[in-house]
mmCIF file of C-alpha atoms in Angstrom:
data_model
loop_
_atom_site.group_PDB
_atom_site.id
_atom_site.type_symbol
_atom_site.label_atom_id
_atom_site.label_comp_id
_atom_site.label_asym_id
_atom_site.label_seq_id
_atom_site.Cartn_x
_atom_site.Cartn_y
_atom_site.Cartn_z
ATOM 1 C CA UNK E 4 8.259 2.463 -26.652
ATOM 2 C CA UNK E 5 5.751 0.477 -24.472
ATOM 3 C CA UNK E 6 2.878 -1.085 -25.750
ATOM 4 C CA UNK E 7 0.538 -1.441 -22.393
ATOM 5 C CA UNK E 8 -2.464 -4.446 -22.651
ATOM 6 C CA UNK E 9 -5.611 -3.836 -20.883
ATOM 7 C CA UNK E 10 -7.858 -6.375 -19.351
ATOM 8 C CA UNK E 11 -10.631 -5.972 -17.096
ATOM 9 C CA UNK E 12 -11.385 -8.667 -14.859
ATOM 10 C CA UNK E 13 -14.015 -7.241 -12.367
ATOM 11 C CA UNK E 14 -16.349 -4.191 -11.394
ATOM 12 C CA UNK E 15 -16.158 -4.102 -7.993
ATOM 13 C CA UNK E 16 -17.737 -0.499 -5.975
ATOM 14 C CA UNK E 17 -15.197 1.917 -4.319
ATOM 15 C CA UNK E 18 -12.293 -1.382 -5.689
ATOM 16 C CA UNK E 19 -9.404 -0.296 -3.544
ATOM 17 C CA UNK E 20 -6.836 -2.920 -1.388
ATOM 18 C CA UNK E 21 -4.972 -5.295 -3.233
ATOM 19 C CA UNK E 22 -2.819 -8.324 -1.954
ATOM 20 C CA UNK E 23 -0.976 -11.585 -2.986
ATOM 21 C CA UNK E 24 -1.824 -14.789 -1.269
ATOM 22 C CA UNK E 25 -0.151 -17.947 -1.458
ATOM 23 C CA UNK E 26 -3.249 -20.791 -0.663
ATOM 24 C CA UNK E 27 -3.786 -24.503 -1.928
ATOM 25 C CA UNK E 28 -0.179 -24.093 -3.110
ATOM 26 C CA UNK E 29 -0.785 -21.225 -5.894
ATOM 27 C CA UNK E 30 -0.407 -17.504 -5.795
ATOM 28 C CA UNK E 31 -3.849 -15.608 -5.781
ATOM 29 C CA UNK E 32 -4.814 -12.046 -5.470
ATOM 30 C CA UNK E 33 -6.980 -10.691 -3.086
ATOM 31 C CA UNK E 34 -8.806 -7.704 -4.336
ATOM 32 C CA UNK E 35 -11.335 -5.723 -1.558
ATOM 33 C CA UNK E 36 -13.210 -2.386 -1.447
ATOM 34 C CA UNK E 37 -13.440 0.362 0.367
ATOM 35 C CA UNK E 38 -16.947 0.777 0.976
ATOM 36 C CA UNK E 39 -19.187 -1.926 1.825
ATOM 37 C CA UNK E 40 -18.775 -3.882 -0.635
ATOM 38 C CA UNK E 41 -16.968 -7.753 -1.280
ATOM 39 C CA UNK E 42 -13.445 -9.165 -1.112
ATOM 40 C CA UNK E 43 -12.617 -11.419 -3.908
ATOM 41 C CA UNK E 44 -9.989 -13.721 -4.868
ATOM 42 C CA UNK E 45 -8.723 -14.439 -7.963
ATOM 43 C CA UNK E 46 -6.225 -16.285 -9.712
ATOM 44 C CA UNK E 47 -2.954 -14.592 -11.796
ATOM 45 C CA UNK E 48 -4.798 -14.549 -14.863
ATOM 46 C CA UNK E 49 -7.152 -12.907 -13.195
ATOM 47 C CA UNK E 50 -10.354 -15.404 -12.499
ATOM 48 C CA UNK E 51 -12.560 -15.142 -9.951
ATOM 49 C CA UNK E 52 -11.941 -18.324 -7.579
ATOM 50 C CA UNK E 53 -14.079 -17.378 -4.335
ATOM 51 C CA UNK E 54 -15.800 -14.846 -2.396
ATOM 52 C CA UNK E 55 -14.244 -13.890 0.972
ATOM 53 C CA UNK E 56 -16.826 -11.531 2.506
ATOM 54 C CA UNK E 57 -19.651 -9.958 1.207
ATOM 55 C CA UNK E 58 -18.663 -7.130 3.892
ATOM 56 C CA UNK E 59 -18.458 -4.952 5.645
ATOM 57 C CA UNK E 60 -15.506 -3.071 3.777
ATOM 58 C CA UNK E 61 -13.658 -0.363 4.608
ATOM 59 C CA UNK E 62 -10.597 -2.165 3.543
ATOM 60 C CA UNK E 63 -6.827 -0.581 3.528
ATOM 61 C CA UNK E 64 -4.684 -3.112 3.299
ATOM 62 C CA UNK E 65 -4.132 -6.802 3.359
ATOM 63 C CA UNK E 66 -1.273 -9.343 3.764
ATOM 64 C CA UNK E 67 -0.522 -12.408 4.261
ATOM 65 C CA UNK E 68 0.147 -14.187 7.312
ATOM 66 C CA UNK E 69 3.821 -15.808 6.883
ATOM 67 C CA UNK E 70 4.197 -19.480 6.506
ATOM 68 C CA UNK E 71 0.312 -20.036 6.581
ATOM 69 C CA UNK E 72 -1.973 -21.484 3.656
ATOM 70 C CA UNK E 73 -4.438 -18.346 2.714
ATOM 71 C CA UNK E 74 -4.135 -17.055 6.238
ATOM 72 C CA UNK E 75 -4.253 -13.318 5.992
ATOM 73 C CA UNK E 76 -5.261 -10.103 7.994
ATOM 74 C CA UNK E 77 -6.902 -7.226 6.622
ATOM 75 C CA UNK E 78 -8.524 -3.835 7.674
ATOM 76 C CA UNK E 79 -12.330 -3.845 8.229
ATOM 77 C CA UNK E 80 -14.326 -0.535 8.205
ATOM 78 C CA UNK E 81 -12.149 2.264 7.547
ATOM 79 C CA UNK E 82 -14.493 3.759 5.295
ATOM 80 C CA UNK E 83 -12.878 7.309 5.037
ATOM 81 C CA UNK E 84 -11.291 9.497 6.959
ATOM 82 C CA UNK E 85 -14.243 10.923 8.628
ATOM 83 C CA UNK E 86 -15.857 7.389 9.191
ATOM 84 C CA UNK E 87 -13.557 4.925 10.450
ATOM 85 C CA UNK E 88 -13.942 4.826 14.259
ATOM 86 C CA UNK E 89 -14.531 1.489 14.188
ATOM 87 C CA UNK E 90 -11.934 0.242 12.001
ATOM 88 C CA UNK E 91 -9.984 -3.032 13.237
ATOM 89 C CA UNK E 92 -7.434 -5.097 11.726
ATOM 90 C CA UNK E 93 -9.136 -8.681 11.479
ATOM 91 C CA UNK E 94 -7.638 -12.696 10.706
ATOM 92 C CA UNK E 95 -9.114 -14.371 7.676
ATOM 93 C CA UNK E 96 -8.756 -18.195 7.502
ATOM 94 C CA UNK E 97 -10.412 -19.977 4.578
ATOM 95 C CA UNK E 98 -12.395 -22.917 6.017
ATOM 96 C CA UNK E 99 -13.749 -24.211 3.253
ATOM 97 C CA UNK E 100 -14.792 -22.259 -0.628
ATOM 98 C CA UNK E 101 -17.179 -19.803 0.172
ATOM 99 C CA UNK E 102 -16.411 -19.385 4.013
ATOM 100 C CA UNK E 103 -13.987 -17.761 5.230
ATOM 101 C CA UNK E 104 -13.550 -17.255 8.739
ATOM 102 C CA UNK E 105 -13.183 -13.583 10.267
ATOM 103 C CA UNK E 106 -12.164 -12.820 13.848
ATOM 104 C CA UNK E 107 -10.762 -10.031 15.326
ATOM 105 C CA UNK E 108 -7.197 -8.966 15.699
ATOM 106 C CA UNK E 109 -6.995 -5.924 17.396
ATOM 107 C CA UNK E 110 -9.608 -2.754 17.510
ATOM 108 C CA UNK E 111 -7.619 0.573 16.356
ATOM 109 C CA UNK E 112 -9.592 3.199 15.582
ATOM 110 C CA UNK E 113 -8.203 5.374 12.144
ATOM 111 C CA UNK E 114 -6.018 2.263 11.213
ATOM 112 C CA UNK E 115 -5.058 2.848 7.633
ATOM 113 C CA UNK E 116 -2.168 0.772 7.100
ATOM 114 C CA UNK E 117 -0.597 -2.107 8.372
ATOM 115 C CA UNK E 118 1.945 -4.681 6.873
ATOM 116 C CA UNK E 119 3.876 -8.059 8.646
ATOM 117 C CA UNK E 120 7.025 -7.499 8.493
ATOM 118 C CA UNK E 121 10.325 -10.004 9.278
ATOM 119 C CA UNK E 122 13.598 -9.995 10.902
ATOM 120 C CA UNK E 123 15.283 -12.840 12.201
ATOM 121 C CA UNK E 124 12.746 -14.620 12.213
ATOM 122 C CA UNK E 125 10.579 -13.415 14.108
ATOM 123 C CA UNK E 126 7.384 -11.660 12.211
ATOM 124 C CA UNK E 127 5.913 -8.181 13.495
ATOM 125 C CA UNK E 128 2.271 -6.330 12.667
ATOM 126 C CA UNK E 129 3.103 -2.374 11.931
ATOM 127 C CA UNK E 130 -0.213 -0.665 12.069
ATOM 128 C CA UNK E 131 -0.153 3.093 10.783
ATOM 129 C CA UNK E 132 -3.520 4.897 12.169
ATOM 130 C CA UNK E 133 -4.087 8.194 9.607
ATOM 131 C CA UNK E 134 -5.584 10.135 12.824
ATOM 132 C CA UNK E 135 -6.245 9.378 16.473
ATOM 133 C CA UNK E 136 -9.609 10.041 17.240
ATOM 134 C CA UNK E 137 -12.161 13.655 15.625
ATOM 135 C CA UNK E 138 -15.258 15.887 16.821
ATOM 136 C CA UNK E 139 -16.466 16.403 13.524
ATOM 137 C CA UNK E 140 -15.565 16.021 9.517
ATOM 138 C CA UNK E 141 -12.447 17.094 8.703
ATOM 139 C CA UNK E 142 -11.191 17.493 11.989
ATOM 140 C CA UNK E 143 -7.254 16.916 11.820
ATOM 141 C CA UNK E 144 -6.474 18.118 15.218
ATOM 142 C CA UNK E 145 -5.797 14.995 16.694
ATOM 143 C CA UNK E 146 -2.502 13.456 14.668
ATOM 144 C CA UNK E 147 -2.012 9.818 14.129
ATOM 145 C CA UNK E 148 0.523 7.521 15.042
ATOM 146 C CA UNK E 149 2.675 4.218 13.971
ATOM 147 C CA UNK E 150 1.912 1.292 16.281
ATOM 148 C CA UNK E 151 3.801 -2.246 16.577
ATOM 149 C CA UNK E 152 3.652 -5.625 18.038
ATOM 150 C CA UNK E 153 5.133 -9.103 17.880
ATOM 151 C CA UNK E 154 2.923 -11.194 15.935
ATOM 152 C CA UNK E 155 2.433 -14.342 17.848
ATOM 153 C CA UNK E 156 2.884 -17.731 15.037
ATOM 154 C CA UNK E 157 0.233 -18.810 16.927
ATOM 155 C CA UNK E 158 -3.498 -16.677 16.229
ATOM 156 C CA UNK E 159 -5.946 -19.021 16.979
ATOM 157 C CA UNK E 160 -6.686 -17.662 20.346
ATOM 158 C CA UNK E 161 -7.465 -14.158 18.915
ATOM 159 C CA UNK E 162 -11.087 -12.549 18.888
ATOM 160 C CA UNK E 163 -13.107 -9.247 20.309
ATOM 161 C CA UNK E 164 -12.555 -10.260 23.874
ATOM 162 C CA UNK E 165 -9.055 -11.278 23.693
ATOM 163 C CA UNK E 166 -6.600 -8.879 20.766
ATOM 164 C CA UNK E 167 -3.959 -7.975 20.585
ATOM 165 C CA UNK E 168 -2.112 -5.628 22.350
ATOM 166 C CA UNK E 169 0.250 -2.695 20.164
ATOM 167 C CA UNK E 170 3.259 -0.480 21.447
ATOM 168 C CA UNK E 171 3.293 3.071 19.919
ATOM 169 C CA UNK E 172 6.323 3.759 18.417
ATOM 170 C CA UNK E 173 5.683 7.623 16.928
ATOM 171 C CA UNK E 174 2.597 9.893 18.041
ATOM 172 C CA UNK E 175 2.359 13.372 16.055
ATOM 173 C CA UNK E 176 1.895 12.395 12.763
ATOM 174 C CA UNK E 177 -0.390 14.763 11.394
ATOM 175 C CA UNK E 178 -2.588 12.934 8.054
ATOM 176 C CA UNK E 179 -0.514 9.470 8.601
ATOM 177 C CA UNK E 180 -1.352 7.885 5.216
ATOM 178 C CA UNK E 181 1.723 6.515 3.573
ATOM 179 C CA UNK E 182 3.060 2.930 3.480
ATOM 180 C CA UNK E 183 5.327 0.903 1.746
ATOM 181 C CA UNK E 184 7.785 -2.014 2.568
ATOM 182 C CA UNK E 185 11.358 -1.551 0.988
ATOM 183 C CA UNK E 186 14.411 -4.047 1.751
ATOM 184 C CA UNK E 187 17.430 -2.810 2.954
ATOM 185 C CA UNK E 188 20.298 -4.849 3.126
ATOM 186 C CA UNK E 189 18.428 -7.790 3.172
ATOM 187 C CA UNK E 190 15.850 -6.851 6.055
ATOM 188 C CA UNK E 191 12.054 -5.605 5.708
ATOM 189 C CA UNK E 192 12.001 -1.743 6.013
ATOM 190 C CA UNK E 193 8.452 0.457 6.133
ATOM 191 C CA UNK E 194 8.572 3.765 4.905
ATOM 192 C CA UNK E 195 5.597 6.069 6.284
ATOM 193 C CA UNK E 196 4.704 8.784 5.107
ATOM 194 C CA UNK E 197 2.643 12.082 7.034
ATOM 195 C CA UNK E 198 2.675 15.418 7.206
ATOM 196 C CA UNK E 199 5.964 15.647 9.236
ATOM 197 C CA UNK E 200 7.714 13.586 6.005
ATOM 198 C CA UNK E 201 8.872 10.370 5.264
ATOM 199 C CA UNK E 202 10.187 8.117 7.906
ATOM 200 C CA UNK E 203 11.950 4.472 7.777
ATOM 201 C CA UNK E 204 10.762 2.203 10.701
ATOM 202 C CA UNK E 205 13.650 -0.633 10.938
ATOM 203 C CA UNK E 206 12.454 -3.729 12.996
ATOM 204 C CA UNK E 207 14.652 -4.810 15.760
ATOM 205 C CA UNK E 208 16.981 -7.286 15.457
ATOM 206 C CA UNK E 209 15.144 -9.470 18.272
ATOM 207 C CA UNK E 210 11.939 -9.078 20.120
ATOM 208 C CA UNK E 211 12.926 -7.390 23.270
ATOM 209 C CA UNK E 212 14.688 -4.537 21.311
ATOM 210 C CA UNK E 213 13.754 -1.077 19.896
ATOM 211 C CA UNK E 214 12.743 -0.549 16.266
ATOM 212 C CA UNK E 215 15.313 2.573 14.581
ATOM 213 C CA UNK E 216 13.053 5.492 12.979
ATOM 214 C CA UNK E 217 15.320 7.831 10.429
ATOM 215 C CA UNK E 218 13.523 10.730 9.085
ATOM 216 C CA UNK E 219 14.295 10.854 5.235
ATOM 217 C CA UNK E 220 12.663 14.177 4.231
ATOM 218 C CA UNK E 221 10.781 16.848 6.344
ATOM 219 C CA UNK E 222 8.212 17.142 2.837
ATOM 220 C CA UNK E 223 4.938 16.510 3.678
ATOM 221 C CA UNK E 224 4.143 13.479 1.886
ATOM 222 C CA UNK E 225 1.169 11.213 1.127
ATOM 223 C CA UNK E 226 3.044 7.961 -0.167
ATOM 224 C CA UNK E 227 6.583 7.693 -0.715
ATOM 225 C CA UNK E 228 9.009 4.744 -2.089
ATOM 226 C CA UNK E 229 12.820 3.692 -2.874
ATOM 227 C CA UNK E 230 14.353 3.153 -5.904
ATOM 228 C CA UNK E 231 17.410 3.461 -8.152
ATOM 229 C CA UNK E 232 15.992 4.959 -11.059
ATOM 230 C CA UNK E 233 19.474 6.424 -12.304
ATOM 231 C CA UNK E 234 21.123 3.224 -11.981
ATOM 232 C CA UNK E 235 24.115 5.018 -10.234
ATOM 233 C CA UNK E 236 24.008 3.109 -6.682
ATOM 234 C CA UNK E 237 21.768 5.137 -4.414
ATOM 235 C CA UNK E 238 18.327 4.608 -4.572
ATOM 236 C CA UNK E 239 15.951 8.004 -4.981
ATOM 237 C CA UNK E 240 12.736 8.701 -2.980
ATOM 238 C CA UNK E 241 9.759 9.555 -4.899
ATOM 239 C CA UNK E 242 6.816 10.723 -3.054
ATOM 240 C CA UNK E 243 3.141 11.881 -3.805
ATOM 241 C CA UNK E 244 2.971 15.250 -1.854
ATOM 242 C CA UNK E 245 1.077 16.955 -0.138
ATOM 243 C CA UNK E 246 -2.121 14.300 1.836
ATOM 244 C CA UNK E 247 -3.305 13.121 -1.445
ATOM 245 C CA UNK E 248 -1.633 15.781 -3.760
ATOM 246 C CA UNK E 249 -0.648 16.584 -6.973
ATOM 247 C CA UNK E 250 2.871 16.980 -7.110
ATOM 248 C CA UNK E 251 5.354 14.177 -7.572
ATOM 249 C CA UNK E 252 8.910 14.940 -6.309
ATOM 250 C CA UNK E 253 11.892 12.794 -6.998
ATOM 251 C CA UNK E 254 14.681 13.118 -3.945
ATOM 252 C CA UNK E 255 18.240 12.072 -4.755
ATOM 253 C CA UNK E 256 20.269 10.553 -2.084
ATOM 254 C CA UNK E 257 23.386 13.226 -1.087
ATOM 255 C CA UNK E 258 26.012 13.781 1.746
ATOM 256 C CA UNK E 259 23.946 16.540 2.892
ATOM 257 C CA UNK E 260 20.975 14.339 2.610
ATOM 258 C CA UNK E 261 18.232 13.795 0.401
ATOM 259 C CA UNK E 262 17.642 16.770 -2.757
ATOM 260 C CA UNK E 263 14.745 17.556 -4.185
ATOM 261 C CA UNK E 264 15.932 17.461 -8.527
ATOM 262 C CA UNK E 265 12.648 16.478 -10.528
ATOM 263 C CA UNK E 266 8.875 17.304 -10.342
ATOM 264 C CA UNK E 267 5.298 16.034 -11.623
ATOM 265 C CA UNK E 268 2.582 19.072 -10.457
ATOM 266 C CA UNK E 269 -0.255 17.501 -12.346
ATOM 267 C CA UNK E 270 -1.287 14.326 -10.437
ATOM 268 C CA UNK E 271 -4.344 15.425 -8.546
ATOM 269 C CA UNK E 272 -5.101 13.192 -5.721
ATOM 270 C CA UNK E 273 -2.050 11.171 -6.108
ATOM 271 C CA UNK E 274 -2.886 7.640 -4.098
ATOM 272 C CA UNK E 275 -1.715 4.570 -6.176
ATOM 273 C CA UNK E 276 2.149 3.753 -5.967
ATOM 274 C CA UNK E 277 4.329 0.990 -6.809
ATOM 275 C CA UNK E 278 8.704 0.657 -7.019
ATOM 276 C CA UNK E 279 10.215 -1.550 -8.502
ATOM 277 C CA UNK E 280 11.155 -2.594 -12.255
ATOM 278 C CA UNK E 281 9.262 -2.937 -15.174
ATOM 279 C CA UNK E 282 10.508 -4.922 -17.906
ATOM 280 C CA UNK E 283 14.132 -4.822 -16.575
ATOM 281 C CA UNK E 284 14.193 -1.135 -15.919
ATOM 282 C CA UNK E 285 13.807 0.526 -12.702
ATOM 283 C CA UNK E 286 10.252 2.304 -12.378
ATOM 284 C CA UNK E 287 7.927 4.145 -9.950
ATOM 285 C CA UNK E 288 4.104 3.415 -10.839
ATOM 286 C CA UNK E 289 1.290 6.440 -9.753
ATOM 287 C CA UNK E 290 -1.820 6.774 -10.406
ATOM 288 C CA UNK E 291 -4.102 9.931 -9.362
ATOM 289 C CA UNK E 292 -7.573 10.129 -8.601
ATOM 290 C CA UNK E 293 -8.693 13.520 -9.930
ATOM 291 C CA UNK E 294 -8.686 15.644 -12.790
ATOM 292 C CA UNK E 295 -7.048 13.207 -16.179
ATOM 293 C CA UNK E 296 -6.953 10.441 -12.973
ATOM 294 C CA UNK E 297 -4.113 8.653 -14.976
ATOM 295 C CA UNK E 298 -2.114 5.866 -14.578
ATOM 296 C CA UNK E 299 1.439 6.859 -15.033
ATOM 297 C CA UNK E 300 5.033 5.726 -15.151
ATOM 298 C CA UNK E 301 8.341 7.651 -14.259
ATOM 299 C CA UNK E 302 12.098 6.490 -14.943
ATOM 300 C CA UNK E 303 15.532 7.530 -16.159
ATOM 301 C CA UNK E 304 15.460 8.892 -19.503
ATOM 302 C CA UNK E 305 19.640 7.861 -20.440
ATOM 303 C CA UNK E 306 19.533 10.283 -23.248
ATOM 304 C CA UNK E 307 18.034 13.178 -22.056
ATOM 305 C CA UNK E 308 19.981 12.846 -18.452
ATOM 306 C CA UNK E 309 16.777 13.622 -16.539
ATOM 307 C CA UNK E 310 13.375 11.472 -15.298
ATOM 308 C CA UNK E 311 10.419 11.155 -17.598
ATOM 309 C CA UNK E 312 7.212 10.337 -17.044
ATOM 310 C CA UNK E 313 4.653 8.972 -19.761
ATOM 311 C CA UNK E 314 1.151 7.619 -19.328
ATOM 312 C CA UNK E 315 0.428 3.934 -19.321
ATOM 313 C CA UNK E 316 -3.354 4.174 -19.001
ATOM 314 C CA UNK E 317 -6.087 7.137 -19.104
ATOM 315 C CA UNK E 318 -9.013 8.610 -17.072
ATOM 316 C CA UNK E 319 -8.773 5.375 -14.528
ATOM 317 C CA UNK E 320 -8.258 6.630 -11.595
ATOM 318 C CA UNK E 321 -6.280 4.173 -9.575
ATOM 319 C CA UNK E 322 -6.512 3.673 -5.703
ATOM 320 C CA UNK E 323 -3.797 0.935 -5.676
ATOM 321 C CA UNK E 324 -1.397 -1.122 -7.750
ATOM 322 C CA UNK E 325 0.607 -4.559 -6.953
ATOM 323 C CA UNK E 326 2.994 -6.301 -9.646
ATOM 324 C CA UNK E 327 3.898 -9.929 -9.738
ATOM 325 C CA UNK E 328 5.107 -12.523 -11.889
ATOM 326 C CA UNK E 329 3.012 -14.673 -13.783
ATOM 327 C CA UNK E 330 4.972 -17.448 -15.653
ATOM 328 C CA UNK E 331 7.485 -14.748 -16.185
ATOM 329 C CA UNK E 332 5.542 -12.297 -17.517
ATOM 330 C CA UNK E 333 5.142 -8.789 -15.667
ATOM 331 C CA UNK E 334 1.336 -8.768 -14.366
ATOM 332 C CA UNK E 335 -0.032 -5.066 -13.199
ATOM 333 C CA UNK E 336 -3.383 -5.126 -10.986
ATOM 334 C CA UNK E 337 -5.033 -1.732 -10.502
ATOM 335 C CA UNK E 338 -8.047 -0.583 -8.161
ATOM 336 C CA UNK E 339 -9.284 1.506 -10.642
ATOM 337 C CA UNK E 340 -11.821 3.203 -7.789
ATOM 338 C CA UNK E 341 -13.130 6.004 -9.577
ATOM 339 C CA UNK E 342 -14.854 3.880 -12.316
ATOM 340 C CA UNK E 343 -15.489 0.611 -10.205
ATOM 341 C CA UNK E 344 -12.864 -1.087 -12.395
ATOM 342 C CA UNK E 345 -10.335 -3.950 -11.292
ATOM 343 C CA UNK E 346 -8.092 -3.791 -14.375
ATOM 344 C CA UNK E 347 -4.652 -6.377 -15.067
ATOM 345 C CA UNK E 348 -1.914 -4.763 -17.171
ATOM 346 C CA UNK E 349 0.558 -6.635 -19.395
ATOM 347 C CA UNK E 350 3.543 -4.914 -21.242
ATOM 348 C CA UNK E 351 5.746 -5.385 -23.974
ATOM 349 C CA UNK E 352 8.539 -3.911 -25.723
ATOM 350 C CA UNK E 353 7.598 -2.033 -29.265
#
């Protein structure tokens, strides 16, 4: 059994983007909303050290510049998916406590999510827009698509009159939500996830060359990640499907490809997801938005020979989750959006 410890360290609006950032030598956590609303940082046990921006929101995703002291970029006003137009990926530098310097990156309308990601070297921005432009709400008739760059070490000459300029590497990707970064065999991987199913962008192995795309599944999928839950070698894709949906599906790896052997229908508005251990045991985190808008954990049941899932927190409704290490210790953070609630989850063994 798992006995799951609950703090709440802020109530933040519409709480929704999470990051790590190393600055003044220490891991933080960045913690921004979606509306317009603050950024804040903390500290790992979870206290507030500054305020970033007091707007204007509309933030995705966040991360860390490589090799820099609190540099980091982040979305600005993606509000939703019928009001983000305007949304940009910006450059935060802290100047001083309380000031924080914002310039712009690169205008790109519908950008969702973005990461940094390394090879050789040589760092590059991945920026996923969800659509690629709409007449009127709900319009889906123009798909999104995955754009990339080399991200110069230098970004000091960056700003609205001078950004920087993206390559698109996939166009068609009908409700182009899903991101996460998985390593394989030692370099940075991004799965994305869309309508079309779940894709692996590889970076290339120098600047000049092509990035490899594999599709993994043709499921429509909202978020997806790798894991070896089984423990027998191969990791297994679990992904949220459909564009924020309720089922859960659990792929194993075969010769004839990925197959489709465990399910989760209950999840309404699946959005949070995190892969990865927790307390030495391999383990997808989701959390849903809707209906019991749980926070829940899935992993390999030995005895029974099948997945489980069990709950690890109730009627939260998480946007996003990160996990890091905090002295040792296993530290959750959840955007608990649908009750304004930034909560930090310890665990232990019962």
């Amino acid at each position: 059994m798992l006995k799951v410890n609950k703090k709440v360290i802020s109530n933040l609006t519409k709480c929704y983007s999470i990051a790590q950032l190393h600055y003044q030598g220490k891991e933080h956590i960045l913690v921004a909303a979606e509306k317009q609303d603050p950024c804040y940082l903390f500290d790992l046990d979870g206290n507030l050290e500054d305020t970033v921006w007091e707007g204007p929101g509309g933030v995705m995703s966040m991360a860390q510049v490589p090799g820099s002291d609190g540099v980091f970029l982040a979305t600005h006003k993606f509000y939703s998916p019928n009001d983000s137009k305007e949304a940009k990926i910006v450059i935060v530098r802290p100047v001083e406590k309380g000031n924080w310097e914002v310039k712009t990156l690169v205008e790109l309308p519908f950008v969702h999510r973005f990461d940094i990601v390394t090879r050789n070297g040589v760092n590059y921005l991945i920026a996923c827009a969800l659509k690629s432009g709409h007449e009127y709400k709900e319009d889906w008739s123009m798909p999104g698509k995955v754009y990339a760059a080399v991200l110069p070490e230098d970004l000091e000459g960056f700003d609205e009159d001078h950004q920087l300029e993206l390559t698109v590497l996939k166009d068609q990707m009908l409700k182009n939500h899903g991101y996460y970064k998985v390593k394989k065999d030692g370099v940075d991987t991004c799965l994305i996830s869309c309508d079309e199913g779940v894709f692996r962008f590889t970076p290339p192995e120098g600047p000049e060359g092509d990035w490899k795309i594999e599709e993994l599944v043709s499921e429509a999928a909202s978020d997806a990640v790798l894991v070896d839950l089984d423990g027998d070698g191969k990791e297994e894709l679990a992904l949220i499907s459909p564009f924020h949906g309720e089922h859960i599906y659990i792929y194993r790896e075969t010769e004839e490809g990925y197959q489709k052997v465990y399910s989760y229908d209950t999840a309404e508005f699946a959005h949070a997801i995190y892969g990865g251990s927790l307390l030495g045991r391999p383990a997808v985190i989701i959390g849903h938005r809707k209906g019991e808008r749980n926070l829940l954990l899935f992993t390999w049941d030995q005895d029974k020979g099948d997945f489980r899932a069990d709950v690890l927190d109730r009627d939260c409704g998480p946007a996003n989750v990160l996990k890091y290490l905090r002295d040792g210790e296993e530290v959750l953070i959840s955007t608990n959006r649908e009750i304004d609630e930034v909560a930090m989850y310890t665990f232990e063994e019962e």
